[in-house]
Amino acid sequence: MTKNKLKVGKDHTQTLMCFETVREKFNSSTSTIEELRLAMFAPIQKFSHNSKTAIEMKEKKRIVRKTNWGSVKIEKTLLSQNHRDLLDCILTYGEPIEPLDGENTIAYKFSLYNLLKKIYGEHTKTKNTEPINKMLTDMLSSVISIEPSTGDFAKFQILSFAGYKKEIDSYYVKFNQEYVRFFSKSLSINYQDSLPDILQIKEPMIKAIIRLALTQKDAITMKIYDPTAEEGRSGILEAIGYPIESPTQKKRAFKILKENSDVLKKYGVYYNPSSKNNIIKYKKNQIVKFIPKAIHKALIEKGPGEEDAYVRLEEFIDKKFNFKNEKYMITNIYFEQSKNKIIVESYLTNDKNKNTKLLELPDMPSETYQFLEKNIES
């Protein structure tokens, strides 16, 4: 287990950065919520060369998408729901191993043929692994810049290596360190139990809607298509990056929704084809687990004569506390190394929309911890 101690200030607070917690987070997650909320993986199987998106990428070398939850910029290579399927399968069915070169990152080995069967079904007759190799190459080259509406900017390539390794007689991928850093600091979800069923859904648009919906801790209602909305406050089709470039494409999108309304319902997503309401609803279900940020133990040195204490910040999650005569619910808490602060994400308990806020709490980590300990409701 690799440990790095970080001295974080005059108040004698130290944070123990344990890479093992990052490994545990990867092994128990399917995806970060940002990857699914920010249209990083387009709701299509492959890009047509004459599509508006493909032409824009060819001309500008990048695509920028803004959603209700932030923005993403994709450079060099576009990614689709097929890439998301493959990434899900690697994290779910691959075997985590130590990187062969000793680098402090995350690596998995797997059988290409086994992944083929997971993606295309156990009874598939195809043995052509070229599409998987192509998608791995895409994830090596694609450069992603993510800026969530709440959270830190991140720029990364997903993989730093993908290929066969003779010494382990297996295919092997190594995740880019910047991606690992982004993943460890993000809230993630686990829908591995439902992955076999999701993989068998034929329409990539439906997969994208389900994956987006599963990132929601609470029920939500969204318009399906809202071209009049201001940038970043869009309907669900715009949010998943579905290309509405003509009336025909819009008509096809609603046709897909109608034909798959029963599929959506299995995941708590409700669309009434007979209704004229331009809305889609998601009701919270139990098929997904939320995995907190890779929160590291914090060593609070309490002072002379007092015994130092290791504290686990995640124990504050889902607890209520009082701040400036208002009551808040903590949704996430973690130590932000670059800012040398404990970051607390919370919402006002009387806010029906549960809009997350970052509060101006004491700067020093130990002071923040002591403040919360004093003001948390028992």
GROMACS .gro file of C-alpha atoms in nm:
model
  378
    1MET     CA    1   0.000   0.000   0.000
    2THR     CA    2   0.150   0.331  -0.109
    3LYS     CA    3   0.121   0.620   0.131
    4ASN     CA    4   0.217   0.981   0.089
    5LYS     CA    5   0.202   1.220   0.380
    6LEU     CA    6   0.108   1.577   0.305
    7LYS     CA    7   0.173   1.860   0.547
    8VAL     CA    8  -0.119   2.100   0.507
    9GLY     CA    9  -0.078   2.395   0.738
   10LYS     CA   10   0.016   2.568   1.060
   11ASP     CA   11  -0.267   2.402   1.246
   12HIS     CA   12  -0.071   2.073   1.232
   13THR     CA   13  -0.328   1.897   1.018
   14GLN     CA   14  -0.194   1.617   0.801
   15THR     CA   15  -0.376   1.415   0.538
   16LEU     CA   16  -0.285   1.056   0.472
   17MET     CA   17  -0.318   0.998   0.100
   18CYS     CA   18  -0.371   0.626   0.062
   19PHE     CA   19  -0.379   0.502  -0.296
   20GLU     CA   20  -0.556   0.189  -0.178
   21THR     CA   21  -0.874   0.395  -0.131
   22VAL     CA   22  -0.853   0.494  -0.499
   23ARG     CA   23  -0.822   0.130  -0.603
   24GLU     CA   24  -1.124   0.043  -0.388
   25LYS     CA   25  -1.324   0.321  -0.550
   26PHE     CA   26  -1.245   0.197  -0.903
   27ASN     CA   27  -1.327  -0.163  -0.808
   28SER     CA   28  -1.666  -0.067  -0.665
   29SER     CA   29  -1.768   0.185  -0.935
   30THR     CA   30  -1.901   0.173  -1.290
   31SER     CA   31  -1.862   0.541  -1.380
   32THR     CA   32  -1.829   0.891  -1.239
   33ILE     CA   33  -2.147   1.096  -1.251
   34GLU     CA   34  -1.974   1.372  -1.453
   35GLU     CA   35  -1.895   1.135  -1.740
   36LEU     CA   36  -2.264   1.046  -1.773
   37ARG     CA   37  -2.409   1.392  -1.708
   38LEU     CA   38  -2.185   1.594  -1.940
   39ALA     CA   39  -2.248   1.410  -2.269
   40MET     CA   40  -1.894   1.276  -2.283
   41PHE     CA   41  -2.021   0.965  -2.463
   42ALA     CA   42  -2.252   1.053  -2.753
   43PRO     CA   43  -2.590   0.869  -2.771
   44ILE     CA   44  -2.505   0.699  -3.098
   45GLN     CA   45  -2.320   0.385  -3.207
   46LYS     CA   46  -2.091   0.553  -3.456
   47PHE     CA   47  -2.052   0.892  -3.616
   48SER     CA   48  -2.161   0.949  -3.975
   49HIS     CA   49  -1.888   1.126  -4.175
   50ASN     CA   50  -2.136   1.385  -4.304
   51SER     CA   51  -2.302   1.458  -3.970
   52LYS     CA   52  -2.282   1.808  -3.826
   53THR     CA   53  -2.089   1.677  -3.525
   54ALA     CA   54  -1.830   1.490  -3.735
   55ILE     CA   55  -1.783   1.788  -3.967
   56GLU     CA   56  -1.738   2.025  -3.671
   57MET     CA   57  -1.477   1.793  -3.519
   58LYS     CA   58  -1.293   1.773  -3.851
   59GLU     CA   59  -1.291   2.151  -3.895
   60LYS     CA   60  -1.234   2.269  -3.537
   61LYS     CA   61  -1.061   1.959  -3.395
   62ARG     CA   62  -1.291   1.977  -3.094
   63ILE     CA   63  -1.654   1.954  -2.980
   64VAL     CA   64  -1.792   2.152  -2.685
   65ARG     CA   65  -2.113   2.047  -2.512
   66LYS     CA   66  -2.288   2.234  -2.231
   67THR     CA   67  -2.553   2.070  -2.013
   68ASN     CA   68  -2.742   2.147  -1.693
   69TRP     CA   69  -2.447   2.010  -1.496
   70GLY     CA   70  -2.151   2.177  -1.665
   71SER     CA   71  -1.953   2.151  -1.988
   72VAL     CA   72  -1.722   1.911  -2.167
   73LYS     CA   73  -1.473   1.965  -2.450
   74ILE     CA   74  -1.369   1.664  -2.658
   75GLU     CA   75  -1.061   1.687  -2.877
   76LYS     CA   76  -0.905   1.460  -3.142
   77THR     CA   77  -1.146   1.164  -3.118
   78LEU     CA   78  -1.520   1.147  -3.048
   79LEU     CA   79  -1.657   0.886  -2.808
   80SER     CA   80  -1.993   0.706  -2.829
   81GLN     CA   81  -2.212   0.483  -2.611
   82ASN     CA   82  -2.017   0.188  -2.753
   83HIS     CA   83  -1.706   0.328  -2.584
   84ARG     CA   84  -1.905   0.365  -2.261
   85ASP     CA   85  -2.018   0.003  -2.288
   86LEU     CA   86  -1.657  -0.109  -2.324
   87LEU     CA   87  -1.536   0.104  -2.033
   88ASP     CA   88  -1.816  -0.030  -1.812
   89CYS     CA   89  -1.719  -0.386  -1.905
   90ILE     CA   90  -1.351  -0.332  -1.827
   91LEU     CA   91  -1.433  -0.195  -1.481
   92THR     CA   92  -1.695  -0.463  -1.414
   93TYR     CA   93  -1.550  -0.779  -1.569
   94GLY     CA   94  -1.178  -0.700  -1.591
   95GLU     CA   95  -0.932  -0.812  -1.325
   96PRO     CA   96  -0.756  -0.529  -1.139
   97ILE     CA   97  -0.378  -0.577  -1.131
   98GLU     CA   98  -0.068  -0.381  -1.040
   99PRO     CA   99   0.067  -0.182  -1.339
  100LEU     CA  100   0.343  -0.387  -1.503
  101ASP     CA  101   0.581  -0.090  -1.507
  102GLY     CA  102   0.525  -0.011  -1.139
  103GLU     CA  103   0.349   0.321  -1.211
  104ASN     CA  104   0.118   0.438  -0.934
  105THR     CA  105  -0.204   0.415  -1.133
  106ILE     CA  106  -0.497   0.181  -1.204
  107ALA     CA  107  -0.470  -0.117  -1.442
  108TYR     CA  108  -0.691  -0.409  -1.550
  109LYS     CA  109  -0.637  -0.724  -1.753
  110PHE     CA  110  -0.909  -0.904  -1.949
  111SER     CA  111  -0.992  -1.137  -2.235
  112LEU     CA  112  -1.101  -0.958  -2.553
  113TYR     CA  113  -1.326  -1.251  -2.643
  114ASN     CA  114  -1.495  -1.245  -2.300
  115LEU     CA  115  -1.564  -0.873  -2.342
  116LEU     CA  116  -1.710  -0.943  -2.686
  117LYS     CA  117  -1.956  -1.186  -2.527
  118LYS     CA  118  -2.049  -0.936  -2.256
  119ILE     CA  119  -2.108  -0.654  -2.503
  120TYR     CA  120  -2.282  -0.848  -2.781
  121GLY     CA  121  -2.441  -1.127  -2.574
  122GLU     CA  122  -2.325  -1.469  -2.457
  123HIS     CA  123  -2.453  -1.635  -2.776
  124THR     CA  124  -2.270  -1.407  -3.016
  125LYS     CA  125  -2.088  -1.589  -3.295
  126THR     CA  126  -1.857  -1.303  -3.383
  127LYS     CA  127  -1.490  -1.339  -3.297
  128ASN     CA  128  -1.389  -1.012  -3.458
  129THR     CA  129  -1.214  -0.813  -3.185
  130GLU     CA  130  -1.113  -0.529  -3.417
  131PRO     CA  131  -1.400  -0.300  -3.302
  132ILE     CA  132  -1.280  -0.332  -2.941
  133ASN     CA  133  -0.921  -0.259  -3.043
  134LYS     CA  134  -1.042   0.047  -3.233
  135MET     CA  135  -1.236   0.177  -2.931
  136LEU     CA  136  -0.935   0.125  -2.703
  137THR     CA  137  -0.726   0.327  -2.949
  138ASP     CA  138  -0.992   0.602  -2.940
  139MET     CA  139  -0.973   0.616  -2.561
  140LEU     CA  140  -0.596   0.648  -2.583
  141SER     CA  141  -0.616   0.948  -2.816
  142SER     CA  142  -0.932   1.137  -2.712
  143VAL     CA  143  -0.856   1.440  -2.492
  144ILE     CA  144  -1.137   1.532  -2.250
  145SER     CA  145  -1.175   1.861  -2.064
  146ILE     CA  146  -1.451   1.860  -1.803
  147GLU     CA  147  -1.583   2.157  -1.608
  148PRO     CA  148  -1.871   2.057  -1.377
  149SER     CA  149  -2.100   2.332  -1.247
  150THR     CA  150  -1.988   2.227  -0.897
  151GLY     CA  151  -1.637   2.086  -0.882
  152ASP     CA  152  -1.293   2.127  -1.029
  153PHE     CA  153  -1.182   2.151  -1.391
  154ALA     CA  154  -1.014   1.833  -1.519
  155LYS     CA  155  -0.834   1.747  -1.842
  156PHE     CA  156  -0.732   1.392  -1.928
  157GLN     CA  157  -0.706   1.102  -2.167
  158ILE     CA  158  -0.882   0.794  -2.031
  159LEU     CA  159  -0.610   0.538  -2.105
  160SER     CA  160  -0.231   0.559  -2.119
  161PHE     CA  161  -0.180   0.204  -2.249
  162ALA     CA  162  -0.393  -0.066  -2.411
  163GLY     CA  163  -0.268  -0.387  -2.570
  164TYR     CA  164  -0.156  -0.746  -2.530
  165LYS     CA  165   0.119  -0.821  -2.279
  166LYS     CA  166   0.311  -1.143  -2.327
  167GLU     CA  167   0.434  -1.159  -1.967
  168ILE     CA  168   0.077  -1.195  -1.838
  169ASP     CA  169  -0.063  -1.358  -2.156
  170SER     CA  170  -0.355  -1.117  -2.153
  171TYR     CA  171  -0.491  -0.791  -2.283
  172TYR     CA  172  -0.418  -0.510  -2.046
  173VAL     CA  173  -0.514  -0.144  -2.001
  174LYS     CA  174  -0.355   0.120  -1.786
  175PHE     CA  175  -0.558   0.428  -1.692
  176ASN     CA  176  -0.408   0.771  -1.745
  177GLN     CA  177  -0.297   0.926  -1.414
  178GLU     CA  178  -0.494   1.244  -1.477
  179TYR     CA  179  -0.810   1.036  -1.534
  180VAL     CA  180  -0.741   0.844  -1.212
  181ARG     CA  181  -0.705   1.172  -1.025
  182PHE     CA  182  -1.033   1.300  -1.175
  183PHE     CA  183  -1.211   0.971  -1.096
  184SER     CA  184  -1.090   0.961  -0.736
  185LYS     CA  185  -1.215   1.316  -0.668
  186SER     CA  186  -1.557   1.258  -0.828
  187LEU     CA  187  -1.879   1.109  -0.697
  188SER     CA  188  -1.927   0.780  -0.880
  189ILE     CA  189  -2.203   0.524  -0.918
  190ASN     CA  190  -2.222   0.146  -0.932
  191TYR     CA  191  -2.482  -0.008  -1.164
  192GLN     CA  192  -2.287  -0.326  -1.229
  193ASP     CA  193  -2.581  -0.553  -1.135
  194SER     CA  194  -2.788  -0.392  -1.412
  195LEU     CA  195  -2.506  -0.372  -1.667
  196PRO     CA  196  -2.589  -0.700  -1.852
  197ASP     CA  197  -2.941  -0.569  -1.924
  198ILE     CA  198  -2.819  -0.221  -2.020
  199LEU     CA  199  -2.568  -0.370  -2.265
  200GLN     CA  200  -2.848  -0.554  -2.446
  201ILE     CA  201  -3.049  -0.235  -2.510
  202LYS     CA  202  -3.031  -0.173  -2.885
  203GLU     CA  203  -3.081   0.203  -2.895
  204PRO     CA  204  -2.778   0.405  -2.777
  205MET     CA  205  -3.004   0.705  -2.711
  206ILE     CA  206  -3.199   0.500  -2.455
  207LYS     CA  207  -2.875   0.382  -2.293
  208ALA     CA  208  -2.757   0.743  -2.259
  209ILE     CA  209  -3.088   0.855  -2.102
  210ILE     CA  210  -3.080   0.566  -1.852
  211ARG     CA  211  -2.719   0.632  -1.757
  212LEU     CA  212  -2.790   1.002  -1.708
  213ALA     CA  213  -3.098   0.927  -1.498
  214LEU     CA  214  -2.907   0.687  -1.274
  215THR     CA  215  -2.676   0.970  -1.166
  216GLN     CA  216  -2.967   1.142  -0.990
  217LYS     CA  217  -3.002   1.081  -0.617
  218ASP     CA  218  -3.357   1.215  -0.622
  219ALA     CA  219  -3.656   1.228  -0.857
  220ILE     CA  220  -3.629   1.475  -1.143
  221THR     CA  221  -3.850   1.601  -1.426
  222MET     CA  222  -3.697   1.731  -1.749
  223LYS     CA  223  -3.826   1.852  -2.080
  224ILE     CA  224  -3.744   1.611  -2.360
  225TYR     CA  225  -3.645   1.878  -2.610
  226ASP     CA  226  -3.613   2.248  -2.539
  227PRO     CA  227  -3.442   2.444  -2.820
  228THR     CA  228  -3.553   2.776  -2.667
  229ALA     CA  229  -3.376   2.720  -2.334
  230GLU     CA  230  -3.072   2.927  -2.253
  231GLU     CA  231  -2.739   2.754  -2.300
  232GLY     CA  232  -2.672   2.497  -2.030
  233ARG     CA  233  -3.040   2.466  -1.928
  234SER     CA  234  -3.157   2.216  -2.184
  235GLY     CA  235  -3.395   1.927  -2.235
  236ILE     CA  236  -3.278   1.570  -2.188
  237LEU     CA  237  -3.201   1.516  -2.559
  238GLU     CA  238  -2.966   1.814  -2.559
  239ALA     CA  239  -2.825   1.704  -2.221
  240ILE     CA  240  -2.717   1.363  -2.356
  241GLY     CA  241  -2.581   1.522  -2.674
  242TYR     CA  242  -2.840   1.376  -2.911
  243PRO     CA  243  -2.803   1.556  -3.246
  244ILE     CA  244  -3.125   1.733  -3.348
  245GLU     CA  245  -3.012   1.873  -3.682
  246SER     CA  246  -3.344   1.841  -3.867
  247PRO     CA  247  -3.718   1.784  -3.807
  248THR     CA  248  -3.661   1.425  -3.920
  249GLN     CA  249  -3.408   1.363  -3.643
  250LYS     CA  250  -3.643   1.511  -3.384
  251LYS     CA  251  -3.927   1.290  -3.508
  252ARG     CA  252  -3.700   0.984  -3.493
  253ALA     CA  253  -3.596   1.066  -3.135
  254PHE     CA  254  -3.958   1.075  -3.017
  255LYS     CA  255  -4.026   0.753  -3.207
  256ILE     CA  256  -3.738   0.582  -3.023
  257LEU     CA  257  -3.873   0.708  -2.690
  258LYS     CA  258  -4.220   0.575  -2.772
  259GLU     CA  259  -4.091   0.233  -2.877
  260ASN     CA  260  -3.874   0.202  -2.567
  261SER     CA  261  -4.100   0.348  -2.296
  262ASP     CA  262  -4.130   0.006  -2.127
  263VAL     CA  263  -3.750  -0.036  -2.129
  264LEU     CA  264  -3.707   0.305  -1.966
  265LYS     CA  265  -3.965   0.220  -1.701
  266LYS     CA  266  -3.750  -0.069  -1.574
  267TYR     CA  267  -3.493   0.188  -1.466
  268GLY     CA  268  -3.736   0.435  -1.311
  269VAL     CA  269  -3.757   0.658  -1.620
  270TYR     CA  270  -4.112   0.743  -1.727
  271TYR     CA  271  -4.228   0.871  -2.062
  272ASN     CA  272  -4.594   0.867  -2.163
  273PRO     CA  273  -4.614   0.834  -2.545
  274SER     CA  274  -4.983   0.927  -2.547
  275SER     CA  275  -4.928   1.248  -2.354
  276LYS     CA  276  -4.862   1.578  -2.528
  277ASN     CA  277  -4.646   1.689  -2.237
  278ASN     CA  278  -4.288   1.736  -2.351
  279ILE     CA  279  -4.146   1.584  -2.033
  280ILE     CA  280  -3.967   1.280  -1.901
  281LYS     CA  281  -3.957   1.181  -1.533
  282TYR     CA  282  -3.714   0.982  -1.323
  283LYS     CA  283  -3.809   0.828  -0.992
  284LYS     CA  284  -3.528   0.715  -0.765
  285ASN     CA  285  -3.473   0.338  -0.762
  286GLN     CA  286  -3.251   0.095  -0.578
  287ILE     CA  287  -3.047  -0.047  -0.868
  288VAL     CA  288  -2.765   0.204  -0.830
  289LYS     CA  289  -2.521   0.270  -0.548
  290PHE     CA  290  -2.343   0.601  -0.497
  291ILE     CA  291  -1.972   0.583  -0.417
  292PRO     CA  292  -1.826   0.891  -0.244
  293LYS     CA  293  -1.511   1.062  -0.355
  294ALA     CA  294  -1.194   0.877  -0.255
  295ILE     CA  295  -1.184   1.052   0.077
  296HIS     CA  296  -0.859   0.998   0.258
  297LYS     CA  297  -0.816   0.969   0.633
  298ALA     CA  298  -0.724   1.298   0.793
  299LEU     CA  299  -0.493   1.307   1.093
  300ILE     CA  300  -0.602   1.589   1.321
  301GLU     CA  301  -0.328   1.677   1.568
  302LYS     CA  302  -0.525   1.818   1.857
  303GLY     CA  303  -0.235   1.970   2.051
  304PRO     CA  304  -0.007   1.900   2.348
  305GLY     CA  305  -0.146   1.655   2.597
  306GLU     CA  306  -0.423   1.539   2.367
  307GLU     CA  307  -0.422   1.220   2.164
  308ASP     CA  308  -0.414   1.272   1.787
  309ALA     CA  309  -0.715   1.132   1.600
  310TYR     CA  310  -0.765   0.985   1.254
  311VAL     CA  311  -1.098   1.098   1.116
  312ARG     CA  312  -1.294   0.969   0.816
  313LEU     CA  313  -1.468   1.265   0.656
  314GLU     CA  314  -1.727   1.049   0.479
  315GLU     CA  315  -1.894   0.990   0.813
  316PHE     CA  316  -2.043   1.339   0.773
  317ILE     CA  317  -2.224   1.251   0.446
  318ASP     CA  318  -2.606   1.265   0.471
  319LYS     CA  319  -2.581   1.449   0.804
  320LYS     CA  320  -2.755   1.779   0.880
  321PHE     CA  321  -2.572   2.079   1.025
  322ASN     CA  322  -2.651   2.439   1.114
  323PHE     CA  323  -2.476   2.731   0.945
  324LYS     CA  324  -2.570   3.100   0.971
  325ASN     CA  325  -2.917   3.018   1.105
  326GLU     CA  326  -2.988   2.781   0.817
  327LYS     CA  327  -3.000   2.401   0.813
  328TYR     CA  328  -2.802   2.212   0.548
  329MET     CA  329  -2.768   1.850   0.439
  330ILE     CA  330  -2.417   1.732   0.346
  331THR     CA  331  -2.406   1.543   0.014
  332ASN     CA  332  -2.028   1.517  -0.021
  333ILE     CA  333  -1.714   1.606   0.170
  334TYR     CA  334  -1.349   1.565   0.074
  335PHE     CA  335  -1.003   1.713   0.115
  336GLU     CA  336  -0.897   1.924  -0.185
  337GLN     CA  337  -0.520   1.904  -0.201
  338SER     CA  338  -0.467   2.199  -0.439
  339LYS     CA  339  -0.667   2.432  -0.213
  340ASN     CA  340  -0.554   2.281   0.119
  341LYS     CA  341  -0.918   2.279   0.231
  342ILE     CA  342  -1.193   2.041   0.330
  343ILE     CA  343  -1.467   2.096   0.071
  344VAL     CA  344  -1.827   2.052   0.187
  345GLU     CA  345  -2.105   2.013  -0.071
  346SER     CA  346  -2.452   2.060   0.078
  347TYR     CA  347  -2.802   2.194   0.016
  348LEU     CA  348  -3.060   2.380   0.223
  349THR     CA  349  -3.299   2.127   0.374
  350ASN     CA  350  -3.597   2.346   0.279
  351ASP     CA  351  -3.487   2.364  -0.087
  352LYS     CA  352  -3.716   2.132  -0.282
  353ASN     CA  353  -3.475   2.128  -0.578
  354LYS     CA  354  -3.181   2.041  -0.351
  355ASN     CA  355  -2.941   2.274  -0.530
  356THR     CA  356  -2.588   2.200  -0.415
  357LYS     CA  357  -2.383   2.481  -0.261
  358LEU     CA  358  -2.020   2.518  -0.159
  359LEU     CA  359  -2.022   2.707   0.171
  360GLU     CA  360  -1.752   2.943   0.299
  361LEU     CA  361  -1.643   2.737   0.598
  362PRO     CA  362  -1.321   2.789   0.800
  363ASP     CA  363  -1.008   2.772   0.585
  364MET     CA  364  -0.794   2.539   0.793
  365PRO     CA  365  -0.895   2.170   0.762
  366SER     CA  366  -0.890   2.104   1.137
  367GLU     CA  367  -1.108   2.413   1.197
  368THR     CA  368  -1.360   2.292   0.936
  369TYR     CA  369  -1.369   1.949   1.099
  370GLN     CA  370  -1.416   2.095   1.446
  371PHE     CA  371  -1.688   2.331   1.317
  372LEU     CA  372  -1.882   2.041   1.164
  373GLU     CA  373  -1.835   1.822   1.468
  374LYS     CA  374  -1.983   2.099   1.682
  375ASN     CA  375  -2.276   2.183   1.449
  376ILE     CA  376  -2.382   1.841   1.317
  377GLU     CA  377  -2.723   1.732   1.442
  378SER     CA  378  -2.706   1.416   1.649
   0.00000   0.00000   0.00000
